[in-house]
mmCIF file of C-alpha atoms in Angstrom:
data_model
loop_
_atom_site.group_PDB
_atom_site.id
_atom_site.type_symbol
_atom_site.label_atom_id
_atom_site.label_comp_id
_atom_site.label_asym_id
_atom_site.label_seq_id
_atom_site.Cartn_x
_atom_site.Cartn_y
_atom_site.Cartn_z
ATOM 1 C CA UNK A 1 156.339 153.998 32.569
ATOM 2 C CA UNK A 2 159.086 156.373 32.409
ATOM 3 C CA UNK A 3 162.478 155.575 34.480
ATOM 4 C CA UNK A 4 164.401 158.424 34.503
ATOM 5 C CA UNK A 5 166.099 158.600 37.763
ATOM 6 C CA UNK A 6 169.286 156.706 38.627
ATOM 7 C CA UNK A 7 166.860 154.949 40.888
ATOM 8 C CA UNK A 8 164.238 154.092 38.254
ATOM 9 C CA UNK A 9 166.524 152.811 35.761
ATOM 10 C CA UNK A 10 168.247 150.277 37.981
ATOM 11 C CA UNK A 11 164.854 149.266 38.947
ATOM 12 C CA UNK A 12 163.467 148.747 35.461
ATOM 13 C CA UNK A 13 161.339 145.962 35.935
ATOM 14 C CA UNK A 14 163.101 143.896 38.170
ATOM 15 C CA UNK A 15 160.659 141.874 40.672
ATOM 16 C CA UNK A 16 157.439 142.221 38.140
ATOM 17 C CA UNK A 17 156.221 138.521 36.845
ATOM 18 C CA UNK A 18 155.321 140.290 33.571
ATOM 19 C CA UNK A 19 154.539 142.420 30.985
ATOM 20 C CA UNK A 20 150.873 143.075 29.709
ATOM 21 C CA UNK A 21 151.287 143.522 25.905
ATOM 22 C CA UNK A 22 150.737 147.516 24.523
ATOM 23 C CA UNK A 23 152.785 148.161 28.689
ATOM 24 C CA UNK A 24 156.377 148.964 28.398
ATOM 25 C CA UNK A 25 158.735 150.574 30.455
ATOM 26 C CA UNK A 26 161.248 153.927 28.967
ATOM 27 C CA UNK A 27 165.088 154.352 30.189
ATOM 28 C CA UNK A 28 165.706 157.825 29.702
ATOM 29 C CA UNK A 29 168.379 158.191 29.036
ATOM 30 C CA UNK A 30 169.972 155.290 28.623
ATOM 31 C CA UNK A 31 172.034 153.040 25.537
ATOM 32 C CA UNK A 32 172.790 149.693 27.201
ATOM 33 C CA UNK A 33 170.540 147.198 28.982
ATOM 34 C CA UNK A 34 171.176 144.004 31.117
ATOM 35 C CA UNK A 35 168.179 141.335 32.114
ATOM 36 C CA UNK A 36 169.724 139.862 34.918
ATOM 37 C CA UNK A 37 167.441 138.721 37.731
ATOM 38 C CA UNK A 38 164.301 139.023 35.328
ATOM 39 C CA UNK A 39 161.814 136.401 35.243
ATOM 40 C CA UNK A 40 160.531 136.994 31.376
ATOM 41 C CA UNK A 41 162.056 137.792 28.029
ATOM 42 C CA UNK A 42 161.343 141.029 26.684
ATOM 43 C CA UNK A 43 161.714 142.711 23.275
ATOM 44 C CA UNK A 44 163.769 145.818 23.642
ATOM 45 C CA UNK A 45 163.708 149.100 21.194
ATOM 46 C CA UNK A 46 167.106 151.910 21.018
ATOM 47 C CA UNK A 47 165.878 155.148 20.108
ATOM 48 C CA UNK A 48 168.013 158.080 19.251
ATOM 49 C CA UNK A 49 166.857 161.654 20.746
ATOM 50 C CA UNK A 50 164.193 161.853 18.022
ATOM 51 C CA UNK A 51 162.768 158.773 19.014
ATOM 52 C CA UNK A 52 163.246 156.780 15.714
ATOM 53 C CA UNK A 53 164.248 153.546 16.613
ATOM 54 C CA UNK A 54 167.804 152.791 15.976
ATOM 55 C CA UNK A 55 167.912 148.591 16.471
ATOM 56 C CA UNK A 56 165.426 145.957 17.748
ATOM 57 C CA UNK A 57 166.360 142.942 20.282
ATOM 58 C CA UNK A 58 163.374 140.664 20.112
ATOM 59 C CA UNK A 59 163.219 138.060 22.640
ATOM 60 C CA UNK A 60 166.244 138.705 25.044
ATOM 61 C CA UNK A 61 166.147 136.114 27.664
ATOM 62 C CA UNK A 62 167.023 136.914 31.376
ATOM 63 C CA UNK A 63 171.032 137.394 32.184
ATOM 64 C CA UNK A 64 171.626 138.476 28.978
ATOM 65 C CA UNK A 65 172.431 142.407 28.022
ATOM 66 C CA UNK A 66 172.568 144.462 25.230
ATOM 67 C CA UNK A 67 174.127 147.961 23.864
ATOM 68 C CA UNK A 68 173.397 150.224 21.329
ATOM 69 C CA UNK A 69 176.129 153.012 20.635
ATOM 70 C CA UNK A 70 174.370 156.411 19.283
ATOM 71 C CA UNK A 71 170.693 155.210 21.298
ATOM 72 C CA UNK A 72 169.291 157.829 23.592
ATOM 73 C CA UNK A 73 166.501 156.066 25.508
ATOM 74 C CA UNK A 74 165.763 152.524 25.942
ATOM 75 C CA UNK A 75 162.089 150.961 25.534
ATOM 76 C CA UNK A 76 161.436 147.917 27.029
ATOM 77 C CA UNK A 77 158.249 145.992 25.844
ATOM 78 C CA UNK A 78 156.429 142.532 26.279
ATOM 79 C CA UNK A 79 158.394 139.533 24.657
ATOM 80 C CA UNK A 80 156.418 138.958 21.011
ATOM 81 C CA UNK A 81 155.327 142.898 20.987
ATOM 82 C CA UNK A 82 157.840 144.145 18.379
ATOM 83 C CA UNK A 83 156.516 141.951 15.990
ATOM 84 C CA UNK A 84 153.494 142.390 16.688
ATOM 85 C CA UNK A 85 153.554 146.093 15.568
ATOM 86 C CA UNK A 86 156.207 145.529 13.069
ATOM 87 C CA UNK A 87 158.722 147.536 14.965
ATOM 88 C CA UNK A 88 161.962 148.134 12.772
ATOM 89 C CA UNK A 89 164.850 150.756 12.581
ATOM 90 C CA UNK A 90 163.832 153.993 11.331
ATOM 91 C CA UNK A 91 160.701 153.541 12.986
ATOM 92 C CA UNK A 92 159.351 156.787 14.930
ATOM 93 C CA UNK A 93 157.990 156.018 18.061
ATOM 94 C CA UNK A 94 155.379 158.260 19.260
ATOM 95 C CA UNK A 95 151.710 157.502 21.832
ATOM 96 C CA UNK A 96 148.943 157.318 19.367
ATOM 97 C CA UNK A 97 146.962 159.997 17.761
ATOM 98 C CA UNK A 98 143.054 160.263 19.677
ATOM 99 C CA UNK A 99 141.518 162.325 18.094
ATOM 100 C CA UNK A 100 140.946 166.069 18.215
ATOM 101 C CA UNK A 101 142.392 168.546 21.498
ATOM 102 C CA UNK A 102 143.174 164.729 22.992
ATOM 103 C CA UNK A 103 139.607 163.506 22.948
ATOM 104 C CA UNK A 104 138.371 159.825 20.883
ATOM 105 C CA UNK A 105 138.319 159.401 17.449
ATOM 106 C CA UNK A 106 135.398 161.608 16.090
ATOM 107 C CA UNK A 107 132.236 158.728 15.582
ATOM 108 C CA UNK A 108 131.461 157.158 12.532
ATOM 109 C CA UNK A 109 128.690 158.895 10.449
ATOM 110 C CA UNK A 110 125.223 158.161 12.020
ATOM 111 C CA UNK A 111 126.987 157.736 15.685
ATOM 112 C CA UNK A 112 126.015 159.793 18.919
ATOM 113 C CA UNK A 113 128.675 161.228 20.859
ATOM 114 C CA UNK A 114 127.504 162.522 24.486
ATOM 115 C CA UNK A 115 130.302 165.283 25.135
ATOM 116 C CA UNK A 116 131.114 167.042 21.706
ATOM 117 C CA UNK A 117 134.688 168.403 21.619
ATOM 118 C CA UNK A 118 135.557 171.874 21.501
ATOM 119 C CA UNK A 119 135.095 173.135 17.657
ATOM 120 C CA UNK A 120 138.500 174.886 17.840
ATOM 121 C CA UNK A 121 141.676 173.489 19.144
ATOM 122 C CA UNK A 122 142.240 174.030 22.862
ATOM 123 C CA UNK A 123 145.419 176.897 23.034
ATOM 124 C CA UNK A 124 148.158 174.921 25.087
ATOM 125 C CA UNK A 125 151.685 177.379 26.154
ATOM 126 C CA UNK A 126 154.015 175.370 27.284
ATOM 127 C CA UNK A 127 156.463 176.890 29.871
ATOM 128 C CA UNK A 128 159.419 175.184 30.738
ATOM 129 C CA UNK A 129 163.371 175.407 30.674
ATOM 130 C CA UNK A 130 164.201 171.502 29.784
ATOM 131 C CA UNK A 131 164.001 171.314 25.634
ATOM 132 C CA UNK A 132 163.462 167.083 26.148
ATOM 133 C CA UNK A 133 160.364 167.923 27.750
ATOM 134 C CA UNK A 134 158.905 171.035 25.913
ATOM 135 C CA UNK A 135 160.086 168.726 22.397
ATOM 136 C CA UNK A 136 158.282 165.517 23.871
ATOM 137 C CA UNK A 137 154.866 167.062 24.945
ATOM 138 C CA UNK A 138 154.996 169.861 21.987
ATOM 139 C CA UNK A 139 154.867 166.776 19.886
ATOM 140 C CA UNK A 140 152.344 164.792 21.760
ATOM 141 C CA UNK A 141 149.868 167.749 21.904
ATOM 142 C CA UNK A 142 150.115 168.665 18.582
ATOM 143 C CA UNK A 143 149.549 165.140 17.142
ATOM 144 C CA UNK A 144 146.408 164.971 19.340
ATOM 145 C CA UNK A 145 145.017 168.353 17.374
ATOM 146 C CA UNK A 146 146.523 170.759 20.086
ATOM 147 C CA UNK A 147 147.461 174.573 19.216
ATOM 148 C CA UNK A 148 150.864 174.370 20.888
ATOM 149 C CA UNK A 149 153.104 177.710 21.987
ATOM 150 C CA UNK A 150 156.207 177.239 23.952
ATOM 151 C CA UNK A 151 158.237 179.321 26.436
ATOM 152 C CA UNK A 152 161.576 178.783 28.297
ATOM 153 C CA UNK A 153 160.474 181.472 30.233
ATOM 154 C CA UNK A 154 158.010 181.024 32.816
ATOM 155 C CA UNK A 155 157.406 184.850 33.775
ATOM 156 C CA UNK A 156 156.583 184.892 30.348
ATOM 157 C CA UNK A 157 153.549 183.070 30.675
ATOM 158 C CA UNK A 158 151.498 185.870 32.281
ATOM 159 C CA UNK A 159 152.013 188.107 29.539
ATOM 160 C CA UNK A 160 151.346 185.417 26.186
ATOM 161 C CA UNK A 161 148.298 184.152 27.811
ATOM 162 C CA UNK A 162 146.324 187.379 27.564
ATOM 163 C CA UNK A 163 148.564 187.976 23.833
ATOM 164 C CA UNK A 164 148.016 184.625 22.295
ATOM 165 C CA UNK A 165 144.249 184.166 23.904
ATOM 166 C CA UNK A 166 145.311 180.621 25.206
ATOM 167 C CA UNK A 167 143.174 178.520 26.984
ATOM 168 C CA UNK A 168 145.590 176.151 29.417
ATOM 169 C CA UNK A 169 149.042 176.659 31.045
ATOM 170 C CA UNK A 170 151.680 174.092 31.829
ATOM 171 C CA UNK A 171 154.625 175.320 34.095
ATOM 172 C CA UNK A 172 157.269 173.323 34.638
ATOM 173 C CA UNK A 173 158.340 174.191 38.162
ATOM 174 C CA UNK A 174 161.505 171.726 38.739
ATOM 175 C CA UNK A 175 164.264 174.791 38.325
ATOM 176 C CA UNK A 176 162.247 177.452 40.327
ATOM 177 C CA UNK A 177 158.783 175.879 42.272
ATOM 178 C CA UNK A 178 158.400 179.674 43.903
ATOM 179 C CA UNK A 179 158.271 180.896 40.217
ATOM 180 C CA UNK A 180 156.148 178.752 39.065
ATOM 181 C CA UNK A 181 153.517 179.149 41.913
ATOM 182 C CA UNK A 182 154.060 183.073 41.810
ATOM 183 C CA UNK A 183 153.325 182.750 38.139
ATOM 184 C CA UNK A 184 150.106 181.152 38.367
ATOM 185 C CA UNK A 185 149.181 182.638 40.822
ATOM 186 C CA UNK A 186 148.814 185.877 38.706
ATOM 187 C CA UNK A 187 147.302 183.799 35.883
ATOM 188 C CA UNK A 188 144.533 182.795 38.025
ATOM 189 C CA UNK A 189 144.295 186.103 39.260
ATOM 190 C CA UNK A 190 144.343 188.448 36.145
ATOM 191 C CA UNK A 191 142.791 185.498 34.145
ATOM 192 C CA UNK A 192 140.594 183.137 35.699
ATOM 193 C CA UNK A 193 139.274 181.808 32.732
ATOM 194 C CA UNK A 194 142.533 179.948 31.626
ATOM 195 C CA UNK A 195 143.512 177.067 33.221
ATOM 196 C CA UNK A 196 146.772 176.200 34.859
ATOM 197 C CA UNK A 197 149.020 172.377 35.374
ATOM 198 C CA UNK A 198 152.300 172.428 37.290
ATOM 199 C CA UNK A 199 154.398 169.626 36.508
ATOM 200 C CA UNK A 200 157.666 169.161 38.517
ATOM 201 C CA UNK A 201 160.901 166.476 38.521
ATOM 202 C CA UNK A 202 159.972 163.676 40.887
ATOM 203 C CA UNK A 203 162.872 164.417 43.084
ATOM 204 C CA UNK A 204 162.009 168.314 44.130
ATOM 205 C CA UNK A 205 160.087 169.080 47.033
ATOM 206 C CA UNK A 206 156.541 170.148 45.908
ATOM 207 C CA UNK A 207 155.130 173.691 46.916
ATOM 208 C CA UNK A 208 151.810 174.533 48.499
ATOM 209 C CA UNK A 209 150.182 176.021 45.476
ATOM 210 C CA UNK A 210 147.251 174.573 45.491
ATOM 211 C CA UNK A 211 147.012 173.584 42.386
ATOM 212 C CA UNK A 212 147.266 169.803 41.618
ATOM 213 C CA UNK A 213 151.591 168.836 40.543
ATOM 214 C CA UNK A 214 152.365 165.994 38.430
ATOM 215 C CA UNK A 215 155.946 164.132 37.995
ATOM 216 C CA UNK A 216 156.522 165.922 34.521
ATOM 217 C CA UNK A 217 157.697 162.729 32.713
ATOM 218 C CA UNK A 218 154.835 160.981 34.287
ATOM 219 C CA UNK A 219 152.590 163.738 33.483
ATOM 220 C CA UNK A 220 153.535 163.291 29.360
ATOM 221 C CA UNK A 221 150.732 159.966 29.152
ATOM 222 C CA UNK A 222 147.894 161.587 30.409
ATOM 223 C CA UNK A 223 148.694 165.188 29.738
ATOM 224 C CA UNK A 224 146.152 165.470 26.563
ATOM 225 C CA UNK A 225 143.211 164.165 29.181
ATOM 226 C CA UNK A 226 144.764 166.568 31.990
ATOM 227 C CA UNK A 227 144.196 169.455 29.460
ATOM 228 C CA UNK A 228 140.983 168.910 28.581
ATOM 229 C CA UNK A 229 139.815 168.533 31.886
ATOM 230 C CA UNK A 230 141.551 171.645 33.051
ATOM 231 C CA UNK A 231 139.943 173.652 30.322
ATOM 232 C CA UNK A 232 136.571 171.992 31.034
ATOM 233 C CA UNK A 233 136.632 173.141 34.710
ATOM 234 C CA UNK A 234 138.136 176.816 33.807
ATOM 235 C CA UNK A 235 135.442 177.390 31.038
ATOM 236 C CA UNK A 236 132.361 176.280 32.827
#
C-alpha cells in the first residue's frame, strides 16, 4: 500500500492487528516514523529517491520512533521480514520480476502453458508530467520485459502512438483530466487498436471518460496485469 497523502501517512497502519509477511505499507515521501498507538512491532526500511535502502530498524516496538536524515520514502514491513529477505543498506528495492510483458515465469521445459504471451514485448508510452511516477513505473515495466517510451506531454501521445507503433497508453490525468480524456479520446478514435489507462491522484475529481481511472500510485502494483489486459481486449 502506498500512503502518499497527508491523510494516508498519518494513518499508516494505525488500527490494523497486523501485518501478513511479503504486505507492507510505503510513506511517500517521508524520513521519520513514530509507532505510537500500534499494536505490533514492525521492521522499517529508509530509502533514498532511488529506492536503495539507506538504514534498517528491525523490530521497533510500539511508542517508539525513528528518523533517517537523507531517506525519501519510508517502507514499513511485518516484524521478522527484513531478515527474512536479508534486507541491508545499499539494497535496491524494487516489486519482483514475472516474467515477460508482466506475465509468469515462462514454464519449465516439458510444461503446458494455456495463454502463451505475446512473442514481442507489448509497446507501453507513458504520458505523464510527475518524473516520480514516469521513473517508478518506467522501471517496473521494463523489469517485467516491457518496451517502455515516455512523454511529459500528453498531446503528444496521439502523435508517438501511430510513430512508435505502440500497443497501450497510460495518461496521467491529475494536472489536466479534460486533456487527458480529449487525448484518448482521439487515440481511440484514429487508433482503435491501441489500448488506453488513465491513472489520476486520488484527490482530483475523476472525469466521465469512460474509460476505467486508477489512483496512479495505486495503479503502480497491478499496472503490468492492467497492461496486458488492456492490450488483450484492444487486439482481439
Amino acid at each position: 500500500m502506498v500512503a502518499d497523502t497527508t491523510l494516508r501517512r498519518l494513518r499508516g497502519l494505525l488500527g490494523r492487528r497486523e501485518l501478513s509477511p511479503g504486505d507492507g505499507i510505503v510513506l511517500r515521501p517521508g524520513w521519520s516514523i513514530h509507532t505510537a498507538f500500534m499494536f505490533f512491532p514492525i521492521d522499517v526500511a529508509f530509502v533514498d529517491a532511488d529506492q536503495v535502502v539507506v538504514k534498517v530498524v528491525q523490530n521497533l516496538k510500539p511508542f517508539r520512533a525513528s528518523v533517517c536524515r537523507g531517506a525519501r520514502d519510508v517502507v514499513e514491513l511485518a516484524a521478522g521480514e527484513a531478515e527474512r529477505r536479508g534486507l541491508k543498506p545499499g539494497d535496491r528495492l524494487a516489486w519482483a520480476a514475472r516474467g515477460v510483458n508482466g506475465g509468469p515465469p515462462a514454464p519449465a521445459a516439458g510444461a503446458s502453458s494455456r495463454a502463451p504471451s505475446p512473442t514481442r514485448p507489448i509497446r507501453v508510452l507513458l504520458a505523464s508530467r510527475d518524473e516520480e511516477f514516469l521513473r517508478l513505473a518506467q522501471f517496473l515495466l521494463t523489469r517485467n520485459g516491457f518496451a517502455v517510451e515516455s512523454t511529459k506531454k500528453i498531446v503528444n501521445a496521439v502523435d508517438l502512438v501511430w510513430r512508435q507503433r505502440l500497443d497501450v497508453v497510460v495518461l496521467d490525468a491529475s494536472d489536466s483530466l479534460s486533456e487527458a480524456a480529449r487525448t484518448a479520446a482521439a487515440i481511440e478514435a484514429l487508433h482503435p487498436q491501441v489500448g488506453v489507462l488513465i491513472v489520476c491522484d486520488d484527490e482530483r475529481p475523476k472525469p466521465a471518460t469512460g474509460l476505467p481511472i486508477m489512483e496512479k500510485w495505486e495503479a503502480l502494483e497491478t499496472l503490468s496485469d492492467d497492461i496486458r489486459r488492456s492490450y488483450s481486449s484492444a487486439t482481439n
